[in-house]
Coordinates of C-alpha atoms in Angstrom, one line a residue:
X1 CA 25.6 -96.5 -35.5
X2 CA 28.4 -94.1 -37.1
X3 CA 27.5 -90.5 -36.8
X4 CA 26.1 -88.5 -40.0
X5 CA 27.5 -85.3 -40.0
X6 CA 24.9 -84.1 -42.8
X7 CA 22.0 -85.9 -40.4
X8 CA 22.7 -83.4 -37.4
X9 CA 23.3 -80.1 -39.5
X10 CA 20.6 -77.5 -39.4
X11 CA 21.0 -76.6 -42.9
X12 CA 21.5 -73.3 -44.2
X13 CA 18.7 -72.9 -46.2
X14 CA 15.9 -73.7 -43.4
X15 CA 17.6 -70.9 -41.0
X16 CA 17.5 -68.5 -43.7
X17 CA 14.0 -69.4 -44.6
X18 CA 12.7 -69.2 -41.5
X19 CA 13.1 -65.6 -40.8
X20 CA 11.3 -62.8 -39.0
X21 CA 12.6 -59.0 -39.6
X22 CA 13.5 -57.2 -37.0
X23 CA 11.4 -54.3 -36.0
X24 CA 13.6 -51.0 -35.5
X25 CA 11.1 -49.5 -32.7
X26 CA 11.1 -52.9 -30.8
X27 CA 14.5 -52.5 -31.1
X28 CA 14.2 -49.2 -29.2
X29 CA 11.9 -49.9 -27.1
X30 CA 14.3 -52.9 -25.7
X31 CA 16.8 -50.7 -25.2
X32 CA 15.1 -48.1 -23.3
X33 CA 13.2 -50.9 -21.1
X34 CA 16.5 -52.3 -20.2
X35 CA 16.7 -49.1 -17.3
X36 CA 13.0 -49.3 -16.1
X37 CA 12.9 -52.5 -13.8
X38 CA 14.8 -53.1 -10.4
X39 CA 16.5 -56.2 -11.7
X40 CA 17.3 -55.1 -15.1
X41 CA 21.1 -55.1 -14.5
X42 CA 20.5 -59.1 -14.9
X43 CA 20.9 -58.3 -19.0
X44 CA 22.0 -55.4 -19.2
X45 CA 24.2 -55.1 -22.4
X46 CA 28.0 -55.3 -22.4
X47 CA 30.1 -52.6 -25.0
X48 CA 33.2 -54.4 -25.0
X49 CA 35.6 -56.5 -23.1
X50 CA 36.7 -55.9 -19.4
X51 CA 40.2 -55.6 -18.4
X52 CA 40.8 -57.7 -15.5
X53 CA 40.1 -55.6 -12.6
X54 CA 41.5 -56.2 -8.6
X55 CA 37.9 -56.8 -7.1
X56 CA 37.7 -55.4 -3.5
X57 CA 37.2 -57.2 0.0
X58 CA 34.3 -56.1 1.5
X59 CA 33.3 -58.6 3.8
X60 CA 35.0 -61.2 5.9
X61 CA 38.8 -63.2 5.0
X62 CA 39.9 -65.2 2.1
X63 CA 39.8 -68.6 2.8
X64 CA 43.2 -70.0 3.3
X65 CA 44.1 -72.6 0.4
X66 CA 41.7 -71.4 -1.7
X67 CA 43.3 -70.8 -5.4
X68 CA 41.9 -71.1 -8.9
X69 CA 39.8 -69.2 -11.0
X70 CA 36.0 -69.7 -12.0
X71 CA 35.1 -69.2 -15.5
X72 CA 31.4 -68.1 -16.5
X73 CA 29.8 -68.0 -19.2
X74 CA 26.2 -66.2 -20.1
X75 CA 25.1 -63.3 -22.6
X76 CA 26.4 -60.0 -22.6
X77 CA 24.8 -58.4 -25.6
X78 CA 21.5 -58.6 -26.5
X79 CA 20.4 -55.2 -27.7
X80 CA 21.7 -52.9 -31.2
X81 CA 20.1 -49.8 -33.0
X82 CA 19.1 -52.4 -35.6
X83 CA 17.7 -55.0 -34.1
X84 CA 17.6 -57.1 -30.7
X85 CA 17.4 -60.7 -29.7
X86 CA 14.0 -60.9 -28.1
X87 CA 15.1 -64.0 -25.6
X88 CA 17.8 -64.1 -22.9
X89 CA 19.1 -67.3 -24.3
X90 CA 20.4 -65.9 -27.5
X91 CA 22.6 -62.8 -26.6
X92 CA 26.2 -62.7 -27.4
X93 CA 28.4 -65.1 -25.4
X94 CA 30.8 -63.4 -22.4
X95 CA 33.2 -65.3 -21.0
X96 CA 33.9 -64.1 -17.4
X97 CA 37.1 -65.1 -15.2
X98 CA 37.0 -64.6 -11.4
X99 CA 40.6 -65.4 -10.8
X100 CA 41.6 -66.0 -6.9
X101 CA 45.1 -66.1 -5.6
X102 CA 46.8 -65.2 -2.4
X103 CA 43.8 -63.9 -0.4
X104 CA 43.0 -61.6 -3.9
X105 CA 40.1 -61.7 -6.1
X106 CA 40.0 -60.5 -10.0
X107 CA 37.8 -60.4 -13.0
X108 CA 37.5 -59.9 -16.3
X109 CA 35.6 -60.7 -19.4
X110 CA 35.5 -61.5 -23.1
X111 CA 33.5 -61.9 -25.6
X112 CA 32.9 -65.0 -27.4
X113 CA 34.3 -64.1 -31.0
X114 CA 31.8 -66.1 -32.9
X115 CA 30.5 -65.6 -37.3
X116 CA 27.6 -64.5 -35.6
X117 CA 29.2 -61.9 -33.1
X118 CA 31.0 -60.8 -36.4
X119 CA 28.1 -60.2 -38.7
X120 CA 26.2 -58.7 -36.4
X121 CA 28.5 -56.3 -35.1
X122 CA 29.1 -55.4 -38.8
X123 CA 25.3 -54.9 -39.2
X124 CA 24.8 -53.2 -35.9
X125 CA 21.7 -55.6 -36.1
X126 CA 21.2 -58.9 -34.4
X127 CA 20.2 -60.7 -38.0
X128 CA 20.8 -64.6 -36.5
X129 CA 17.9 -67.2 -35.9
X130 CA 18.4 -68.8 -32.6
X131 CA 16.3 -70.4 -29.3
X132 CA 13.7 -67.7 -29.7
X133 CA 14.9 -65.5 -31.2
X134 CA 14.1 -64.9 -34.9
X135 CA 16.5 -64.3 -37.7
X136 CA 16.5 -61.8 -40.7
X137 CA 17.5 -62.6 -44.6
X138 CA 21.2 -60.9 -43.6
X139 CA 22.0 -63.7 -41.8
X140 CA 25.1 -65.8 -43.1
X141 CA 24.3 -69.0 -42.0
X142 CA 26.4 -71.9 -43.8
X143 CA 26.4 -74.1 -41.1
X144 CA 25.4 -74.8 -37.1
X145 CA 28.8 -72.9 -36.0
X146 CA 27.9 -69.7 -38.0
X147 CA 24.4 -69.4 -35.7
X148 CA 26.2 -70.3 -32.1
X149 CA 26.5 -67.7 -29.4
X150 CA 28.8 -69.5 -27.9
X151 CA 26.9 -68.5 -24.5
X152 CA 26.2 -71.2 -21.9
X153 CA 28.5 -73.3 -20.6
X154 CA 32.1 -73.6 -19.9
X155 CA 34.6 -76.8 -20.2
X156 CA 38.2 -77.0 -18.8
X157 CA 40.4 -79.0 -21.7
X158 CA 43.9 -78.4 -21.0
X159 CA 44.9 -75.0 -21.1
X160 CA 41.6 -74.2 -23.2
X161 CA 38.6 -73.7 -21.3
X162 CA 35.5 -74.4 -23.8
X163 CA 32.4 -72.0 -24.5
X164 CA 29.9 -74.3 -25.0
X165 CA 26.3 -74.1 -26.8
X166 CA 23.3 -76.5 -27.6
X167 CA 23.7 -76.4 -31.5
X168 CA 27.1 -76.6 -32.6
X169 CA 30.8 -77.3 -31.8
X170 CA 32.5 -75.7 -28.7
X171 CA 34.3 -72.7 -29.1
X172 CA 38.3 -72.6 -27.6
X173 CA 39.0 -70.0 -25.6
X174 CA 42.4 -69.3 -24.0
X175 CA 42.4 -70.1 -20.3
X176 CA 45.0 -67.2 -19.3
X177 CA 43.8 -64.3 -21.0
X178 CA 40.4 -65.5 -22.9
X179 CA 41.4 -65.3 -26.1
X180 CA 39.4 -66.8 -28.9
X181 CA 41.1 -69.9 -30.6
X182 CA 38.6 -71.1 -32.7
X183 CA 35.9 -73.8 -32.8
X184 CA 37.1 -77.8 -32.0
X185 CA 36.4 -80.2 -34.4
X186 CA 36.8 -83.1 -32.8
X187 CA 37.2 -85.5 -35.9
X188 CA 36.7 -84.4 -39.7
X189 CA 33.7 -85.6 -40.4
X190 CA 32.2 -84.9 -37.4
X191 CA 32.6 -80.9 -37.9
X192 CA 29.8 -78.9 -36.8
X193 CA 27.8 -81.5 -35.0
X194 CA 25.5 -80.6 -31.6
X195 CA 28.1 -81.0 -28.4
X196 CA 25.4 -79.7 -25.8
X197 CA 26.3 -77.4 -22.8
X198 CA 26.3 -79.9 -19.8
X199 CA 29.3 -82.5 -20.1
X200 CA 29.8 -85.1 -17.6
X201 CA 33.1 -86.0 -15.9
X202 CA 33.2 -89.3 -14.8
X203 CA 35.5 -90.8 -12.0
X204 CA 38.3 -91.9 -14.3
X205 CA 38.1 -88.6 -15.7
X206 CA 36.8 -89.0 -19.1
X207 CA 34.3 -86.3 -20.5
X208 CA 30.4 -87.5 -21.8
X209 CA 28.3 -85.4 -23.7
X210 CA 25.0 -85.6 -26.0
X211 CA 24.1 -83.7 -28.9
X212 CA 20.3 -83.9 -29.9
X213 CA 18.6 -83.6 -33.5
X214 CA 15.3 -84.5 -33.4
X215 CA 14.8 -88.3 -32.5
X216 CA 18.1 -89.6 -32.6
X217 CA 21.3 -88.8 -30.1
X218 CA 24.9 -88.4 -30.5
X219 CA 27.4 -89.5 -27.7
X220 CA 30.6 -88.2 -27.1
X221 CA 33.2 -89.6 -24.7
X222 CA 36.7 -87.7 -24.3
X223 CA 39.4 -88.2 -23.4
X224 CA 40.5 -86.2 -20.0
X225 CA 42.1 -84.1 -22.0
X226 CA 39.1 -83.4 -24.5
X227 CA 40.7 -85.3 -26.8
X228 CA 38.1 -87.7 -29.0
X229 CA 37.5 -91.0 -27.8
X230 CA 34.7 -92.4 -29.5
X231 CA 30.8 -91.0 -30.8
X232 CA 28.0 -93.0 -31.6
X233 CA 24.2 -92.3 -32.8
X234 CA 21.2 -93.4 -30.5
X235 CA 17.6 -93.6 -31.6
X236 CA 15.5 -91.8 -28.7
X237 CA 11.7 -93.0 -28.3
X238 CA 10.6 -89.3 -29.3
X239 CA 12.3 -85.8 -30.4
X240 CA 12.5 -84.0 -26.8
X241 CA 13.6 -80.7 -25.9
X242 CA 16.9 -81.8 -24.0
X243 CA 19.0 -79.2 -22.2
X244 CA 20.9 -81.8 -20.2
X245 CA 21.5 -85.0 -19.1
X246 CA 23.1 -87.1 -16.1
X247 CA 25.3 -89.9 -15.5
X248 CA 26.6 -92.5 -13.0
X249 CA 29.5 -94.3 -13.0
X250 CA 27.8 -97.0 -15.3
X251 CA 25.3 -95.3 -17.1
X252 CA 24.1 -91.9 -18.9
X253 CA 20.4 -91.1 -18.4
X254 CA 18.7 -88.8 -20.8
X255 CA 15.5 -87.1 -19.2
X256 CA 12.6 -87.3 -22.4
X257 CA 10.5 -84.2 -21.3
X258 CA 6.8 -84.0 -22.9
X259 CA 8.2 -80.9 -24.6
X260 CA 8.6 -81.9 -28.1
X261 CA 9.9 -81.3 -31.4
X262 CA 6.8 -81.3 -33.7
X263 CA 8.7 -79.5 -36.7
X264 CA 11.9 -77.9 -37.1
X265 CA 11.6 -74.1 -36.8
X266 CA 13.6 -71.2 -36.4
X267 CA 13.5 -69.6 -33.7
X268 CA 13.5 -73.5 -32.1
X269 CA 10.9 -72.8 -29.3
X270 CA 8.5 -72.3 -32.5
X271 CA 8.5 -75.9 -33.0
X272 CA 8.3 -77.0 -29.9
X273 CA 5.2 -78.3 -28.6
X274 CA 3.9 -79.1 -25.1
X275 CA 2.5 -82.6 -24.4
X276 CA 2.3 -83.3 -20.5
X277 CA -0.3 -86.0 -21.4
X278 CA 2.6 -88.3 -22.7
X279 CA 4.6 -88.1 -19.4
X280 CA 8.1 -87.8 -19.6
X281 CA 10.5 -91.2 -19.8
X282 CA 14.0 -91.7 -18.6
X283 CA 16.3 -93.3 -21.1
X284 CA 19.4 -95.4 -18.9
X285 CA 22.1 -96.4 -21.3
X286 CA 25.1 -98.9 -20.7
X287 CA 28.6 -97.0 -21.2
X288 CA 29.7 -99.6 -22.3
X289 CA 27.5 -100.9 -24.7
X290 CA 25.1 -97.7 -25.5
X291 CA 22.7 -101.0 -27.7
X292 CA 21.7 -101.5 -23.9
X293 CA 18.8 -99.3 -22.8
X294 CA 16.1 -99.3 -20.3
X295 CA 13.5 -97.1 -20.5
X296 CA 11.4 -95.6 -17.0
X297 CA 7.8 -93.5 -17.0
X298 CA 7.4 -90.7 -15.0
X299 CA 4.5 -88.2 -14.9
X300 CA 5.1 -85.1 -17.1
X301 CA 7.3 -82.2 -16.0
X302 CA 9.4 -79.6 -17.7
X303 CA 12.9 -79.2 -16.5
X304 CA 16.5 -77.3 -17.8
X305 CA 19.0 -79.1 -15.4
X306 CA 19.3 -82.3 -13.7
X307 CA 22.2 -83.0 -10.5
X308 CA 24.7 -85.9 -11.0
X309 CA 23.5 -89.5 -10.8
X310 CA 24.5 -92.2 -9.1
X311 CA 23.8 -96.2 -8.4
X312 CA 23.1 -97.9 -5.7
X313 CA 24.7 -101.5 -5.0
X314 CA 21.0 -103.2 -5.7
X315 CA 21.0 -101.7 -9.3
X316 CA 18.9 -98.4 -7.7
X317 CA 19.7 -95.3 -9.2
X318 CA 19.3 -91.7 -8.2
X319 CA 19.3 -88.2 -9.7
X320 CA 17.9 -84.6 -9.0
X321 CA 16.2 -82.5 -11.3
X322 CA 15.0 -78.5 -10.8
X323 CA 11.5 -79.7 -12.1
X324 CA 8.5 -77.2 -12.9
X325 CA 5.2 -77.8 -14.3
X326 CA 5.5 -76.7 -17.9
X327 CA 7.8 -74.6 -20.3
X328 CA 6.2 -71.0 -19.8
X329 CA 9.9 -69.4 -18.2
X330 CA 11.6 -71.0 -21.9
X331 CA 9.0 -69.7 -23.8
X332 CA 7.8 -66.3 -22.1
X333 CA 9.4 -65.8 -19.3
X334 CA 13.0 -65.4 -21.1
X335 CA 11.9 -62.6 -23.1
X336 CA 10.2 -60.7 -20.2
X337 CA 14.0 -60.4 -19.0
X338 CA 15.4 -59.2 -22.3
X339 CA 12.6 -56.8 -22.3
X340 CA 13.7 -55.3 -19.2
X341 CA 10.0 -55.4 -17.4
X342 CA 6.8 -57.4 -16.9
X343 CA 5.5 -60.3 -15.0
X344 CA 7.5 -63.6 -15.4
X345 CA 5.0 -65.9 -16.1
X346 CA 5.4 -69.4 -14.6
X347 CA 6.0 -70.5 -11.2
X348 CA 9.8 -71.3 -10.3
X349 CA 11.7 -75.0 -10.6
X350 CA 11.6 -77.1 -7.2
X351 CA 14.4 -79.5 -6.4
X352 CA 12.7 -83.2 -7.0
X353 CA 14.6 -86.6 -6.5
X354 CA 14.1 -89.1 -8.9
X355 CA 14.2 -92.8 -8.0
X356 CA 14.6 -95.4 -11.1
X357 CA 13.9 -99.0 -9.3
X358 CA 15.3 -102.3 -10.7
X359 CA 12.1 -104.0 -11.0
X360 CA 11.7 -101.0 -14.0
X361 CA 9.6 -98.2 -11.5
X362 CA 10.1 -95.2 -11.0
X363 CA 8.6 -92.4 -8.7
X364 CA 9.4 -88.6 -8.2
X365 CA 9.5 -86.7 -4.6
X366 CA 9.5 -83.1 -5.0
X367 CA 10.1 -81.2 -2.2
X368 CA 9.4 -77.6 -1.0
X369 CA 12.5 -76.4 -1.9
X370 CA 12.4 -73.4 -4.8
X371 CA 15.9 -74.0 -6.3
X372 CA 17.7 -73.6 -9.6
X373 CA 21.6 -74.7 -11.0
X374 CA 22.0 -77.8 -8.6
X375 CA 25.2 -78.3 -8.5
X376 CA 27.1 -81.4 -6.8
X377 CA 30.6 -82.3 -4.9
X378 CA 33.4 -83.0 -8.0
X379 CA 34.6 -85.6 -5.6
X380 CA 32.0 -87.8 -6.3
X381 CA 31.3 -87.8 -9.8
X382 CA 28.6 -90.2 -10.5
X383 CA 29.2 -91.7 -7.1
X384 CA 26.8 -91.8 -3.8
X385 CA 25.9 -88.3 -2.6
X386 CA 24.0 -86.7 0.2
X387 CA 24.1 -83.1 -1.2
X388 CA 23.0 -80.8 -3.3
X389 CA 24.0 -76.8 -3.6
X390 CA 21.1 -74.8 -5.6
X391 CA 20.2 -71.4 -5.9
X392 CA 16.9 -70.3 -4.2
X393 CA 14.7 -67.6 -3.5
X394 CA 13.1 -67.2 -6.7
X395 CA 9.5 -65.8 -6.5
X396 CA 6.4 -66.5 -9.0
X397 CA 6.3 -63.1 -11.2
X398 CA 9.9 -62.1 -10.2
X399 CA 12.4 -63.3 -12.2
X400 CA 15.7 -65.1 -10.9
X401 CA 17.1 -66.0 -7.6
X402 CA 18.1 -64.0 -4.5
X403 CA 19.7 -67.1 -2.3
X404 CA 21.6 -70.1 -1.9
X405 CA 20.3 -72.9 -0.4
X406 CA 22.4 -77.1 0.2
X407 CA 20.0 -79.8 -0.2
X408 CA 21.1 -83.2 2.0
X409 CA 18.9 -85.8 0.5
X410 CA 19.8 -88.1 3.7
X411 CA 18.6 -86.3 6.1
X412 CA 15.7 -83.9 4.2
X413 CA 17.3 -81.4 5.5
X414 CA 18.1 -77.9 3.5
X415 CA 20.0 -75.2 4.6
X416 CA 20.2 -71.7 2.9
X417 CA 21.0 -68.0 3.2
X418 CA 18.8 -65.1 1.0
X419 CA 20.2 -62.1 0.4
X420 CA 17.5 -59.8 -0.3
X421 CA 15.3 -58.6 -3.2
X422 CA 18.5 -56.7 -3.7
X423 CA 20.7 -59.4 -4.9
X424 CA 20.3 -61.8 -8.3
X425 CA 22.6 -65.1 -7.1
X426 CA 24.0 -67.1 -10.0
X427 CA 25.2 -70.8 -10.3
X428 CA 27.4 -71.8 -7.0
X429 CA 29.8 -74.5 -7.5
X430 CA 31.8 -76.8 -4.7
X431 CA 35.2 -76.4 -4.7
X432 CA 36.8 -79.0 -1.8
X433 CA 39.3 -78.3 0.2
X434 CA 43.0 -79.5 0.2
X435 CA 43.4 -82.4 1.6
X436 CA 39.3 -83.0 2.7
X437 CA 37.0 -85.8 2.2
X438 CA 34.1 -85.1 3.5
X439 CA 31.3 -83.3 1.3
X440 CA 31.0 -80.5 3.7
X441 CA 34.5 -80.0 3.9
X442 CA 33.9 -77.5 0.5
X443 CA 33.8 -73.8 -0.2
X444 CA 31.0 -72.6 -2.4
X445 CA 32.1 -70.4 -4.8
X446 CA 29.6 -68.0 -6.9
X447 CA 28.8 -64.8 -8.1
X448 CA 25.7 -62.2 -8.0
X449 CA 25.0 -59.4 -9.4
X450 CA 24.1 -56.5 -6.3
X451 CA 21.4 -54.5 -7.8
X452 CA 21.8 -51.7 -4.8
X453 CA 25.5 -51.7 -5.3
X454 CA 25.4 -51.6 -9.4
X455 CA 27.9 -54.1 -9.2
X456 CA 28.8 -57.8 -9.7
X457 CA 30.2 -59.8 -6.3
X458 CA 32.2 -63.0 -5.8
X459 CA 31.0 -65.1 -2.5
X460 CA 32.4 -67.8 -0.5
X461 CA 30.5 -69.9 1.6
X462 CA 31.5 -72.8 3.7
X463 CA 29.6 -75.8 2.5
X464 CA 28.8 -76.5 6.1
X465 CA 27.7 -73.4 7.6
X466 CA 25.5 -71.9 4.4
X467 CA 23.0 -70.5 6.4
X468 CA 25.7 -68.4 8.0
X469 CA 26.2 -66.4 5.0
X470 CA 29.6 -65.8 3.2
X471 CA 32.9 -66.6 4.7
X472 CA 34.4 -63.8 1.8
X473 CA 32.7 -61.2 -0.7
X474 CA 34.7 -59.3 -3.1
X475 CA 33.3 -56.4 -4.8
X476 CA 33.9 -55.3 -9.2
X477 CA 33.8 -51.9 -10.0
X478 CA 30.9 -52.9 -12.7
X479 CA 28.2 -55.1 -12.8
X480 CA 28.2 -57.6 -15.3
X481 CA 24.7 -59.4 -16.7
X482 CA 23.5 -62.8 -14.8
X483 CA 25.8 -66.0 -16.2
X484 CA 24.6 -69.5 -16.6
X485 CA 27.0 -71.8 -15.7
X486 CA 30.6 -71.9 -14.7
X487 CA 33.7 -74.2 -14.0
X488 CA 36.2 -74.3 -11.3
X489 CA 39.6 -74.6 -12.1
X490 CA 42.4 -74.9 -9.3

């Protein structure tokens, strides 16, 4: 089916309509939270842009070989005088470079400039509907682009890396400095359109992605480049909440949670509605015929991020999934965090395998392991894979994670290394090295934010020897908020 642009936009009037004024003492009562609990440094609010900065050595040696930078992306602004987002998924994008070369670690960071960044900044008053947060009547919303925070993801295109966000287009970004170039259209009448935060590389290098409105799907493929190669429409069997997706080399599997869209509402979680009753299904698609569908059945669970795929010569496929039992953390516990204190509700995401069979069954082993962000080895991109790098540590009523943890489905083994209540450990990605083949023949490259310290740190761990703690940790002479996801590029 050809894409309707008009079919995926939001609509102007709807997020206008849908508003709720901000209060001036919550307003003030967020910002004076923001010092009370031990972790609050995990959303703290950034003033401006940081220079990039020589980070500082304080534990072990640079890896030899290791050279590239990881960009990050996650909110840095969530409270003004007049008015505050109220959930950690809607502050103002900050784009973050930790840039490695010769044994030297540096960062900086830049805002997202986004219409929304713009207004409010004007206003001194966040005024834009959004995930949960909701909007006032001095929003300027004309289209899905003028609400995006830019905020969650990060794509390498070139010499552009993307800031990516659920609703709308990705935003360019200049890959040397951070720079803001402007939002990609990737074809006229496609302007505006949903290009989720979680594209898939596949081994030949092209780029997938989804964008979701309601009960219908669009798919992207790109080029390697990010260029456009083609997008079509796909009906779904209902109108899921659906933060990502997976692939194989063959196929792209879109996770149908039981949390659904009853209604469009701003902010989005308002029409949201939680049905673990209906189970959640598993929708496999051909890539190269996307008519072709199979559809699995799985009992109901509420997830944000799924590993990579892959298929097995019998037709078997295989994905992870940080699975928890329903959407309280989306709902409630994201604006505990804003608020600075409190109990997050909930108990944390386990790592789960997911096994769709070719007779059409499919089962779910969840395992003891309390992980978030799993990432996988770029070497094997929708191919066979033994492990799985997630963050870990997280406690029920404390919010985030304090530890890194690598997964080996083959074996059921898991390896990991906490820091302490003292540490808040983002997304870890595997970057190989030169000239390896072997999935343990990786660094692990992430940041966290030390809460002790007052500052944000840059580990390296050796894919093979987690539990031995960090090869490498450098040291900023700030501490940034906690990121969601991030990109290597070497």
């Amino acid at each position: 089916m050809i894409p309707s642009r008009r079919s995926f936009l939001m609509g102007a009037a709807a997020l206008s309509a849908a508003v709720a004024t901000p209060e001036m003492v919550r307003a003030a009562a967020a910002l004076d939270a923001a010092a009370q609990a031990d972790w609050a440094l995990a959303t703290r609010d950034v003033e401006g842009d940081l220079p990039r900065q020589t980070m500082r050595l304080i534990h072990g040696r640079a890896p030899a070989g290791l050279e590239g930078a990881l960009f990050r992306n996650g909110p840095g602004r969530f409270r003004r005088p007049g008015g505050s987002v109220t959930h950690w998924f809607d502050g103002d994008g900050l784009m973050r470079a930790f840039r490695i070369h010769d044994g030297q670690a540096t960062l900086e960071a830049r805002f997202a400039d986004t219409p929304k960044r713009r207004v409010e900044t004007e206003l001194d008053a966040v005024v834009t509907p959004g995930f949960g947060t909701g909007g006032d009547p001095r929003a300027r919303v004309s289209s899905n682009d003028d609400a995006s925070a830019a905020n969650t993801a990060v794509l390498a295109a070139g010499n552009q890396i993307w800031a990516l966000w659920e609703g709308g287009s990705p935003l360019a970004m200049d890959a040397s400095n951070l720079s803001t170039q402007g939002f990609v259209t990737l074809r006229d009448d496609l302007k505006g359109m949903p290009f989720q935060a979680h594209p898939r590389r596949a081994p030949d290098g092209s780029i997938w992605n989804v964008g979701t409105a309601g009960a219908q799907a669009v798919i992207w493929r790109l080029n390697a480049d990010g260029g456009l190669n083609r997008a079509e429409i796909v009906r779904l069997p209902r109108a899921s909440y659906m933060h990502d997706f997976t692939a194989t080399d063959r196929h792209l599997i879109l996770v149908l949670q039981p949390w659904i869209q009853e209604r469009q509402a701003m902010p989005v979680i308002n029409g949201l509605v939680w049905r673990p009753e209906t189970g959640t299904q598993v929708m496999v698609l051909d890539k190269d015929d996307l008519t072709q569908s199979r559809l699995y059945e799985l009992p109901g669970f509420f997830h944000f991020h799924l590993g990579d795929a892959w298929a097995e010569r019998d037709g078997t496929i295989r994905f992870d999934v940080a699975a928890s039992g329903d959407p309280r953390f989306a709902v409630a516990g994201a604006r505990v965090l804003v608020e600075g204190h409190g109990v997050v509700p909930g108990d944390p995401a386990k790592l789960a395998l997911v096994t769709l069979r070719p007779d059409g069954k499919a089962d779910m082993l969840t395992t003891d392991a309390v992980g978030e962000f799993p990432k996988a080895d770029p070497r094997r991109l929708g191919l066979k894979r033994s492990l799985t790098v997630h963050t870990s540590g997280e406690t029920t009523g404390r919010p985030l994670p304090t530890g890194l943890a690598v997964q080996d489905w083959d074996s059921g083994r898991s390896h990991g290394f906490t820091f302490g209540l003292h540490q808040i450990v983002e997304e870890t990605v595997f970057v190989p090295k030169p000239g390896a083949t072997a999935e343990t023949d990786a660094w692990l490259v992430g940041p966290s934010v030390n809460l002790k310290a007052g500052r944000t740190e840059l580990h390296v761990f050796d894919a093979a020897h987690v539990e031995d703690g960090p090869v490498a940790t450098w040291q900023a002479d700030t501490a940034l908020p906690a990121g969601f996801h991030g990109t290597w590029v070497g």
